[in-house]
């Protein structure tokens, strides 16, 4: 059972380059999320998609865009990478909306922008 | 506004001794609360969750947490630490909100276990 799969696992970009982080889940979940993890700050929500066809900004959306391609896939795009976007990125999904629903996380993408 | 404070950024224990990781939350309503664990270079795994049923919640690997509304706390405990418990632990609050499941993370507590 794959759960949430992210690609790539590691990436190094030069400032100004663009890239797309891919995420897919096989649990038939409605909601999907992108978080970034920085030392001492926990995880912060970048964007989320409550259901197929909808996306909304989270806490730190600047410099990112997302696409909910279908129910399974939710991608995160950096149009012009900056060193401040060096971080570990996690995709997550949850099965229903509302308080009390846990999220399932991918293994993360470690991104370095030089 | 909802928030989560993990009171210790680092905790160090000896193998076989008790573990206490402290978490306080702020929420206008009774929230749902979670503890997640992250082993080095891994994703996050759910340890346990509280969703307004029993205030003492048992999770995986011998961990448990007690919801104390009067103290707005949700501390994580384990009677006897194992070397494999060394990891980073996140306390998470999920406040009541419409439309989607929003998770608010604490900054994390790194647990070291010494032989």
PDB file of N, CA and C in Angstrom, chain B residues 18-100:
ATOM      1  N   UNK B  18      11.348   7.102  31.977  1.00  0.00           N
ATOM      2  CA  UNK B  18      10.115   7.658  31.385  1.00  0.00           C
ATOM      3  C   UNK B  18      10.387   8.834  30.455  1.00  0.00           C
ATOM      4  N   UNK B  19       9.459   8.998  29.519  1.00  0.00           N
ATOM      5  CA  UNK B  19       9.501  10.114  28.573  1.00  0.00           C
ATOM      6  C   UNK B  19       8.303  11.026  28.832  1.00  0.00           C
ATOM      7  N   UNK B  20       8.565  12.343  28.837  1.00  0.00           N
ATOM      8  CA  UNK B  20       7.508  13.339  28.933  1.00  0.00           C
ATOM      9  C   UNK B  20       7.798  14.426  27.915  1.00  0.00           C
ATOM     10  N   UNK B  21       6.918  14.595  26.950  1.00  0.00           N
ATOM     11  CA  UNK B  21       7.025  15.678  25.970  1.00  0.00           C
ATOM     12  C   UNK B  21       5.802  16.565  26.167  1.00  0.00           C
ATOM     13  N   UNK B  22       6.054  17.853  26.416  1.00  0.00           N
ATOM     14  CA  UNK B  22       4.984  18.731  26.843  1.00  0.00           C
ATOM     15  C   UNK B  22       4.417  19.562  25.692  1.00  0.00           C
ATOM     16  N   UNK B  23       3.096  19.726  25.721  1.00  0.00           N
ATOM     17  CA  UNK B  23       2.398  20.472  24.670  1.00  0.00           C
ATOM     18  C   UNK B  23       1.238  21.231  25.290  1.00  0.00           C
ATOM     19  N   UNK B  24       1.183  22.533  25.028  1.00  0.00           N
ATOM     20  CA  UNK B  24       0.026  23.345  25.376  1.00  0.00           C
ATOM     21  C   UNK B  24      -0.615  23.882  24.107  1.00  0.00           C
ATOM     22  N   UNK B  25      -1.903  24.024  24.128  1.00  0.00           N
ATOM     23  CA  UNK B  25      -2.600  24.512  22.951  1.00  0.00           C
ATOM     24  C   UNK B  25      -3.477  25.701  23.312  1.00  0.00           C
ATOM     25  N   UNK B  26      -3.821  26.433  22.309  1.00  0.00           N
ATOM     26  CA  UNK B  26      -4.759  27.536  22.451  1.00  0.00           C
ATOM     27  C   UNK B  26      -5.819  27.378  21.377  1.00  0.00           C
ATOM     28  N   UNK B  27      -7.074  27.317  21.819  1.00  0.00           N
ATOM     29  CA  UNK B  27      -8.157  27.144  20.852  1.00  0.00           C
ATOM     30  C   UNK B  27      -9.433  27.687  21.460  1.00  0.00           C
ATOM     31  N   UNK B  28     -10.226  28.327  20.636  1.00  0.00           N
ATOM     32  CA  UNK B  28     -11.481  28.896  21.119  1.00  0.00           C
ATOM     33  C   UNK B  28     -12.495  27.822  21.472  1.00  0.00           C
ATOM     34  N   UNK B  29     -12.406  26.690  20.820  1.00  0.00           N
ATOM     35  CA  UNK B  29     -13.341  25.605  21.050  1.00  0.00           C
ATOM     36  C   UNK B  29     -12.546  24.345  21.380  1.00  0.00           C
ATOM     37  N   UNK B  30     -13.230  23.295  21.751  1.00  0.00           N
ATOM     38  CA  UNK B  30     -12.548  22.035  22.014  1.00  0.00           C
ATOM     39  C   UNK B  30     -11.998  21.493  20.708  1.00  0.00           C
ATOM     40  N   UNK B  31     -10.706  21.439  20.605  1.00  0.00           N
ATOM     41  CA  UNK B  31     -10.112  21.009  19.338  1.00  0.00           C
ATOM     42  C   UNK B  31      -9.909  19.503  19.299  1.00  0.00           C
ATOM     43  N   UNK B  32      -9.495  19.017  18.159  1.00  0.00           N
ATOM     44  CA  UNK B  32      -8.888  17.698  18.070  1.00  0.00           C
ATOM     45  C   UNK B  32      -7.381  17.885  18.150  1.00  0.00           C
ATOM     46  N   UNK B  33      -6.710  16.941  18.776  1.00  0.00           N
ATOM     47  CA  UNK B  33      -5.272  17.055  18.999  1.00  0.00           C
ATOM     48  C   UNK B  33      -4.585  15.771  18.567  1.00  0.00           C
ATOM     49  N   UNK B  34      -3.390  15.931  18.042  1.00  0.00           N
ATOM     50  CA  UNK B  34      -2.630  14.799  17.536  1.00  0.00           C
ATOM     51  C   UNK B  34      -1.182  14.898  18.014  1.00  0.00           C
ATOM     52  N   UNK B  35      -0.537  13.756  18.069  1.00  0.00           N
ATOM     53  CA  UNK B  35       0.914  13.689  18.139  1.00  0.00           C
ATOM     54  C   UNK B  35       1.398  12.885  16.933  1.00  0.00           C
ATOM     55  N   UNK B  36       2.368  13.490  16.229  1.00  0.00           N
ATOM     56  CA  UNK B  36       3.031  12.816  15.115  1.00  0.00           C
ATOM     57  C   UNK B  36       4.502  12.621  15.473  1.00  0.00           C
ATOM     58  N   UNK B  37       5.105  11.584  14.908  1.00  0.00           N
ATOM     59  CA  UNK B  37       6.527  11.324  15.090  1.00  0.00           C
ATOM     60  C   UNK B  37       7.209  11.327  13.720  1.00  0.00           C
ATOM     61  N   UNK B  38       8.431  11.868  13.702  1.00  0.00           N
ATOM     62  CA  UNK B  38       9.215  11.892  12.470  1.00  0.00           C
ATOM     63  C   UNK B  38      10.607  11.355  12.764  1.00  0.00           C
ATOM     64  N   UNK B  39      10.891  10.181  12.233  1.00  0.00           N
ATOM     65  CA  UNK B  39      12.234   9.624  12.359  1.00  0.00           C
ATOM     66  C   UNK B  39      13.131  10.278  11.320  1.00  0.00           C
ATOM     67  N   UNK B  40      14.434  10.281  11.547  1.00  0.00           N
ATOM     68  CA  UNK B  40      15.360  10.987  10.650  1.00  0.00           C
ATOM     69  C   UNK B  40      15.142  10.651   9.180  1.00  0.00           C
ATOM     70  N   UNK B  41      15.017  11.701   8.382  1.00  0.00           N
ATOM     71  CA  UNK B  41      14.856  11.578   6.936  1.00  0.00           C
ATOM     72  C   UNK B  41      13.626  10.763   6.522  1.00  0.00           C
ATOM     73  N   UNK B  42      12.620  10.810   7.365  1.00  0.00           N
ATOM     74  CA  UNK B  42      11.379  10.096   7.066  1.00  0.00           C
ATOM     75  C   UNK B  42      10.205  11.061   7.070  1.00  0.00           C
ATOM     76  N   UNK B  43       9.059  10.556   6.607  1.00  0.00           N
ATOM     77  CA  UNK B  43       7.835  11.341   6.704  1.00  0.00           C
ATOM     78  C   UNK B  43       7.268  11.292   8.112  1.00  0.00           C
ATOM     79  N   UNK B  44       6.104  11.884   8.287  1.00  0.00           N
ATOM     80  CA  UNK B  44       5.468  11.945   9.602  1.00  0.00           C
ATOM     81  C   UNK B  44       4.487  10.787   9.763  1.00  0.00           C
ATOM     82  N   UNK B  45       4.481  10.222  10.952  1.00  0.00           N
ATOM     83  CA  UNK B  45       3.598   9.105  11.260  1.00  0.00           C
ATOM     84  C   UNK B  45       2.732   9.471  12.446  1.00  0.00           C
ATOM     85  N   UNK B  46       1.444   9.170  12.378  1.00  0.00           N
ATOM     86  CA  UNK B  46       0.534   9.461  13.474  1.00  0.00           C
ATOM     87  C   UNK B  46       0.805   8.538  14.652  1.00  0.00           C
ATOM     88  N   UNK B  47       1.021   9.129  15.827  1.00  0.00           N
ATOM     89  CA  UNK B  47       1.189   8.362  17.062  1.00  0.00           C
ATOM     90  C   UNK B  47      -0.150   8.121  17.739  1.00  0.00           C
ATOM     91  N   UNK B  48      -0.926   9.186  17.889  1.00  0.00           N
ATOM     92  CA  UNK B  48      -2.219   9.091  18.548  1.00  0.00           C
ATOM     93  C   UNK B  48      -3.015  10.365  18.276  1.00  0.00           C
ATOM     94  N   UNK B  49      -4.328  10.276  18.582  1.00  0.00           N
ATOM     95  CA  UNK B  49      -5.168  11.456  18.404  1.00  0.00           C
ATOM     96  C   UNK B  49      -6.263  11.505  19.460  1.00  0.00           C
ATOM     97  N   UNK B  50      -6.649  12.711  19.811  1.00  0.00           N
ATOM     98  CA  UNK B  50      -7.748  12.963  20.731  1.00  0.00           C
ATOM     99  C   UNK B  50      -8.854  13.677  19.968  1.00  0.00           C
ATOM    100  N   UNK B  51     -10.076  13.121  20.071  1.00  0.00           N
ATOM    101  CA  UNK B  51     -11.193  13.741  19.357  1.00  0.00           C
ATOM    102  C   UNK B  51     -12.426  13.804  20.248  1.00  0.00           C
ATOM    103  N   UNK B  52     -12.261  14.225  21.479  1.00  0.00           N
ATOM    104  CA  UNK B  52     -13.339  14.491  22.448  1.00  0.00           C
ATOM    105  C   UNK B  52     -14.003  13.233  23.004  1.00  0.00           C
ATOM    106  N   UNK B  53     -13.356  12.112  22.894  1.00  0.00           N
ATOM    107  CA  UNK B  53     -13.847  10.907  23.564  1.00  0.00           C
ATOM    108  C   UNK B  53     -13.091  10.790  24.898  1.00  0.00           C
ATOM    109  N   UNK B  54     -12.459   9.689  25.165  1.00  0.00           N
ATOM    110  CA  UNK B  54     -11.707   9.524  26.400  1.00  0.00           C
ATOM    111  C   UNK B  54     -10.550  10.506  26.464  1.00  0.00           C
ATOM    112  N   UNK B  55     -10.311  11.077  27.646  1.00  0.00           N
ATOM    113  CA  UNK B  55      -9.254  12.079  27.775  1.00  0.00           C
ATOM    114  C   UNK B  55      -7.868  11.458  27.796  1.00  0.00           C
ATOM    115  N   UNK B  56      -7.764  10.189  28.156  1.00  0.00           N
ATOM    116  CA  UNK B  56      -6.477   9.493  28.087  1.00  0.00           C
ATOM    117  C   UNK B  56      -6.462   8.668  26.802  1.00  0.00           C
ATOM    118  N   UNK B  57      -5.519   9.003  25.953  1.00  0.00           N
ATOM    119  CA  UNK B  57      -5.475   8.383  24.634  1.00  0.00           C
ATOM    120  C   UNK B  57      -4.236   7.508  24.533  1.00  0.00           C
ATOM    121  N   UNK B  58      -4.428   6.303  24.102  1.00  0.00           N
ATOM    122  CA  UNK B  58      -3.293   5.390  23.898  1.00  0.00           C
ATOM    123  C   UNK B  58      -2.946   5.340  22.421  1.00  0.00           C
ATOM    124  N   UNK B  59      -1.634   5.344  22.150  1.00  0.00           N
ATOM    125  CA  UNK B  59      -1.181   5.314  20.771  1.00  0.00           C
ATOM    126  C   UNK B  59      -0.298   4.124  20.496  1.00  0.00           C
ATOM    127  N   UNK B  60       0.462   4.238  19.435  1.00  0.00           N
ATOM    128  CA  UNK B  60       1.334   3.136  19.048  1.00  0.00           C
ATOM    129  C   UNK B  60       2.632   3.184  19.837  1.00  0.00           C
ATOM    130  N   UNK B  61       3.317   2.049  19.889  1.00  0.00           N
ATOM    131  CA  UNK B  61       4.646   1.950  20.501  1.00  0.00           C
ATOM    132  C   UNK B  61       4.667   2.345  21.980  1.00  0.00           C
ATOM    133  N   UNK B  62       3.551   2.159  22.680  1.00  0.00           N
ATOM    134  CA  UNK B  62       3.517   2.395  24.116  1.00  0.00           C
ATOM    135  C   UNK B  62       3.328   3.830  24.546  1.00  0.00           C
ATOM    136  N   UNK B  63       3.143   4.735  23.604  1.00  0.00           N
ATOM    137  CA  UNK B  63       2.914   6.139  23.947  1.00  0.00           C
ATOM    138  C   UNK B  63       1.462   6.385  24.335  1.00  0.00           C
ATOM    139  N   UNK B  64       1.255   7.355  25.191  1.00  0.00           N
ATOM    140  CA  UNK B  64      -0.080   7.817  25.506  1.00  0.00           C
ATOM    141  C   UNK B  64      -0.047   9.304  25.817  1.00  0.00           C
ATOM    142  N   UNK B  65      -1.224   9.935  25.744  1.00  0.00           N
ATOM    143  CA  UNK B  65      -1.322  11.363  26.019  1.00  0.00           C
ATOM    144  C   UNK B  65      -2.626  11.620  26.747  1.00  0.00           C
ATOM    145  N   UNK B  66      -2.607  12.622  27.615  1.00  0.00           N
ATOM    146  CA  UNK B  66      -3.790  12.974  28.384  1.00  0.00           C
ATOM    147  C   UNK B  66      -4.234  14.383  28.035  1.00  0.00           C
ATOM    148  N   UNK B  67      -5.482  14.513  27.635  1.00  0.00           N
ATOM    149  CA  UNK B  67      -6.069  15.817  27.341  1.00  0.00           C
ATOM    150  C   UNK B  67      -6.573  16.424  28.653  1.00  0.00           C
ATOM    151  N   UNK B  68      -6.050  17.605  28.989  1.00  0.00           N
ATOM    152  CA  UNK B  68      -6.489  18.315  30.191  1.00  0.00           C
ATOM    153  C   UNK B  68      -7.001  19.685  29.765  1.00  0.00           C
ATOM    154  N   UNK B  69      -8.319  19.803  29.717  1.00  0.00           N
ATOM    155  CA  UNK B  69      -8.911  21.045  29.235  1.00  0.00           C
ATOM    156  C   UNK B  69      -8.601  22.210  30.161  1.00  0.00           C
ATOM    157  N   UNK B  70      -8.621  21.979  31.473  1.00  0.00           N
ATOM    158  CA  UNK B  70      -8.392  23.059  32.433  1.00  0.00           C
ATOM    159  C   UNK B  70      -6.980  23.627  32.314  1.00  0.00           C
ATOM    160  N   UNK B  71      -6.048  22.801  31.864  1.00  0.00           N
ATOM    161  CA  UNK B  71      -4.657  23.235  31.720  1.00  0.00           C
ATOM    162  C   UNK B  71      -4.304  23.496  30.255  1.00  0.00           C
ATOM    163  N   UNK B  72      -5.231  23.291  29.360  1.00  0.00           N
ATOM    164  CA  UNK B  72      -5.007  23.372  27.896  1.00  0.00           C
ATOM    165  C   UNK B  72      -3.716  22.654  27.518  1.00  0.00           C
ATOM    166  N   UNK B  73      -3.600  21.417  28.003  1.00  0.00           N
ATOM    167  CA  UNK B  73      -2.386  20.647  27.737  1.00  0.00           C
ATOM    168  C   UNK B  73      -2.723  19.304  27.122  1.00  0.00           C
ATOM    169  N   UNK B  74      -1.731  18.759  26.432  1.00  0.00           N
ATOM    170  CA  UNK B  74      -1.865  17.440  25.793  1.00  0.00           C
ATOM    171  C   UNK B  74      -0.466  16.822  25.774  1.00  0.00           C
ATOM    172  N   UNK B  75       0.040  16.500  26.946  1.00  0.00           N
ATOM    173  CA  UNK B  75       1.407  16.005  27.076  1.00  0.00           C
ATOM    174  C   UNK B  75       1.509  14.536  26.653  1.00  0.00           C
ATOM    175  N   UNK B  76       2.617  14.212  26.032  1.00  0.00           N
ATOM    176  CA  UNK B  76       2.880  12.844  25.546  1.00  0.00           C
ATOM    177  C   UNK B  76       3.804  12.146  26.523  1.00  0.00           C
ATOM    178  N   UNK B  77       3.468  10.905  26.884  1.00  0.00           N
ATOM    179  CA  UNK B  77       4.286  10.155  27.830  1.00  0.00           C
ATOM    180  C   UNK B  77       4.511   8.732  27.356  1.00  0.00           C
ATOM    181  N   UNK B  78       5.578   8.154  27.909  1.00  0.00           N
ATOM    182  CA  UNK B  78       5.864   6.739  27.697  1.00  0.00           C
ATOM    183  C   UNK B  78       6.606   6.251  28.935  1.00  0.00           C
ATOM    184  N   UNK B  79       6.201   5.133  29.505  1.00  0.00           N
ATOM    185  CA  UNK B  79       6.796   4.713  30.772  1.00  0.00           C
ATOM    186  C   UNK B  79       8.291   4.383  30.683  1.00  0.00           C
ATOM    187  N   UNK B  80       8.715   3.841  29.539  1.00  0.00           N
ATOM    188  CA  UNK B  80      10.083   3.362  29.433  1.00  0.00           C
ATOM    189  C   UNK B  80      10.598   3.608  28.007  1.00  0.00           C
ATOM    190  N   UNK B  81      11.591   4.467  27.904  1.00  0.00           N
ATOM    191  CA  UNK B  81      12.102   4.841  26.577  1.00  0.00           C
ATOM    192  C   UNK B  81      12.924   3.718  25.964  1.00  0.00           C
ATOM    193  N   UNK B  82      12.823   3.626  24.650  1.00  0.00           N
ATOM    194  CA  UNK B  82      13.619   2.676  23.878  1.00  0.00           C
ATOM    195  C   UNK B  82      14.478   3.468  22.905  1.00  0.00           C
ATOM    196  N   UNK B  83      15.593   2.888  22.533  1.00  0.00           N
ATOM    197  CA  UNK B  83      16.498   3.585  21.604  1.00  0.00           C
ATOM    198  C   UNK B  83      15.776   3.983  20.321  1.00  0.00           C
ATOM    199  N   UNK B  84      14.848   3.151  19.884  1.00  0.00           N
ATOM    200  CA  UNK B  84      14.132   3.430  18.632  1.00  0.00           C
ATOM    201  C   UNK B  84      13.153   4.602  18.748  1.00  0.00           C
ATOM    202  N   UNK B  85      12.950   5.122  19.966  1.00  0.00           N
ATOM    203  CA  UNK B  85      12.061   6.275  20.142  1.00  0.00           C
ATOM    204  C   UNK B  85      12.741   7.588  19.780  1.00  0.00           C
ATOM    205  N   UNK B  86      14.043   7.564  19.570  1.00  0.00           N
ATOM    206  CA  UNK B  86      14.759   8.786  19.211  1.00  0.00           C
ATOM    207  C   UNK B  86      14.228   9.317  17.891  1.00  0.00           C
ATOM    208  N   UNK B  87      13.671  10.518  17.920  1.00  0.00           N
ATOM    209  CA  UNK B  87      12.999  11.086  16.752  1.00  0.00           C
ATOM    210  C   UNK B  87      12.550  12.493  17.105  1.00  0.00           C
ATOM    211  N   UNK B  88      11.872  13.147  16.157  1.00  0.00           N
ATOM    212  CA  UNK B  88      11.254  14.434  16.436  1.00  0.00           C
ATOM    213  C   UNK B  88       9.751  14.223  16.555  1.00  0.00           C
ATOM    214  N   UNK B  89       9.159  14.882  17.530  1.00  0.00           N
ATOM    215  CA  UNK B  89       7.747  14.704  17.836  1.00  0.00           C
ATOM    216  C   UNK B  89       7.027  16.041  17.681  1.00  0.00           C
ATOM    217  N   UNK B  90       5.875  15.987  17.039  1.00  0.00           N
ATOM    218  CA  UNK B  90       5.097  17.192  16.783  1.00  0.00           C
ATOM    219  C   UNK B  90       3.716  17.075  17.418  1.00  0.00           C
ATOM    220  N   UNK B  91       3.366  18.078  18.172  1.00  0.00           N
ATOM    221  CA  UNK B  91       2.013  18.214  18.699  1.00  0.00           C
ATOM    222  C   UNK B  91       1.225  19.044  17.696  1.00  0.00           C
ATOM    223  N   UNK B  92       0.021  18.622  17.384  1.00  0.00           N
ATOM    224  CA  UNK B  92      -0.748  19.249  16.314  1.00  0.00           C
ATOM    225  C   UNK B  92      -2.179  19.467  16.790  1.00  0.00           C
ATOM    226  N   UNK B  93      -2.718  20.650  16.490  1.00  0.00           N
ATOM    227  CA  UNK B  93      -4.109  20.929  16.824  1.00  0.00           C
ATOM    228  C   UNK B  93      -4.904  21.084  15.546  1.00  0.00           C
ATOM    229  N   UNK B  94      -6.106  20.555  15.578  1.00  0.00           N
ATOM    230  CA  UNK B  94      -7.014  20.686  14.449  1.00  0.00           C
ATOM    231  C   UNK B  94      -8.265  21.378  14.964  1.00  0.00           C
ATOM    232  N   UNK B  95      -8.336  22.692  14.815  1.00  0.00           N
ATOM    233  CA  UNK B  95      -9.488  23.391  15.352  1.00  0.00           C
ATOM    234  C   UNK B  95     -10.730  23.149  14.515  1.00  0.00           C
ATOM    235  N   UNK B  96     -11.866  23.432  15.109  1.00  0.00           N
ATOM    236  CA  UNK B  96     -13.110  23.303  14.365  1.00  0.00           C
ATOM    237  C   UNK B  96     -13.141  24.390  13.298  1.00  0.00           C
ATOM    238  N   UNK B  97     -13.289  23.990  12.057  1.00  0.00           N
ATOM    239  CA  UNK B  97     -13.388  24.969  10.980  1.00  0.00           C
ATOM    240  C   UNK B  97     -14.161  24.340   9.850  1.00  0.00           C
ATOM    241  N   UNK B  98     -14.762  25.173   9.066  1.00  0.00           N
ATOM    242  CA  UNK B  98     -15.584  24.626   8.002  1.00  0.00           C
ATOM    243  C   UNK B  98     -14.814  24.389   6.737  1.00  0.00           C
ATOM    244  N   UNK B  99     -15.066  23.331   6.079  1.00  0.00           N
ATOM    245  CA  UNK B  99     -14.608  23.157   4.712  1.00  0.00           C
ATOM    246  C   UNK B  99     -13.365  22.326   4.528  1.00  0.00           C
ATOM    247  N   UNK B 100     -12.456  22.304   5.470  1.00  0.00           N
ATOM    248  CA  UNK B 100     -11.262  21.500   5.253  1.00  0.00           C
ATOM    249  C   UNK B 100     -10.627  21.197   6.595  1.00  0.00           C
TER     250      UNK B 100
END
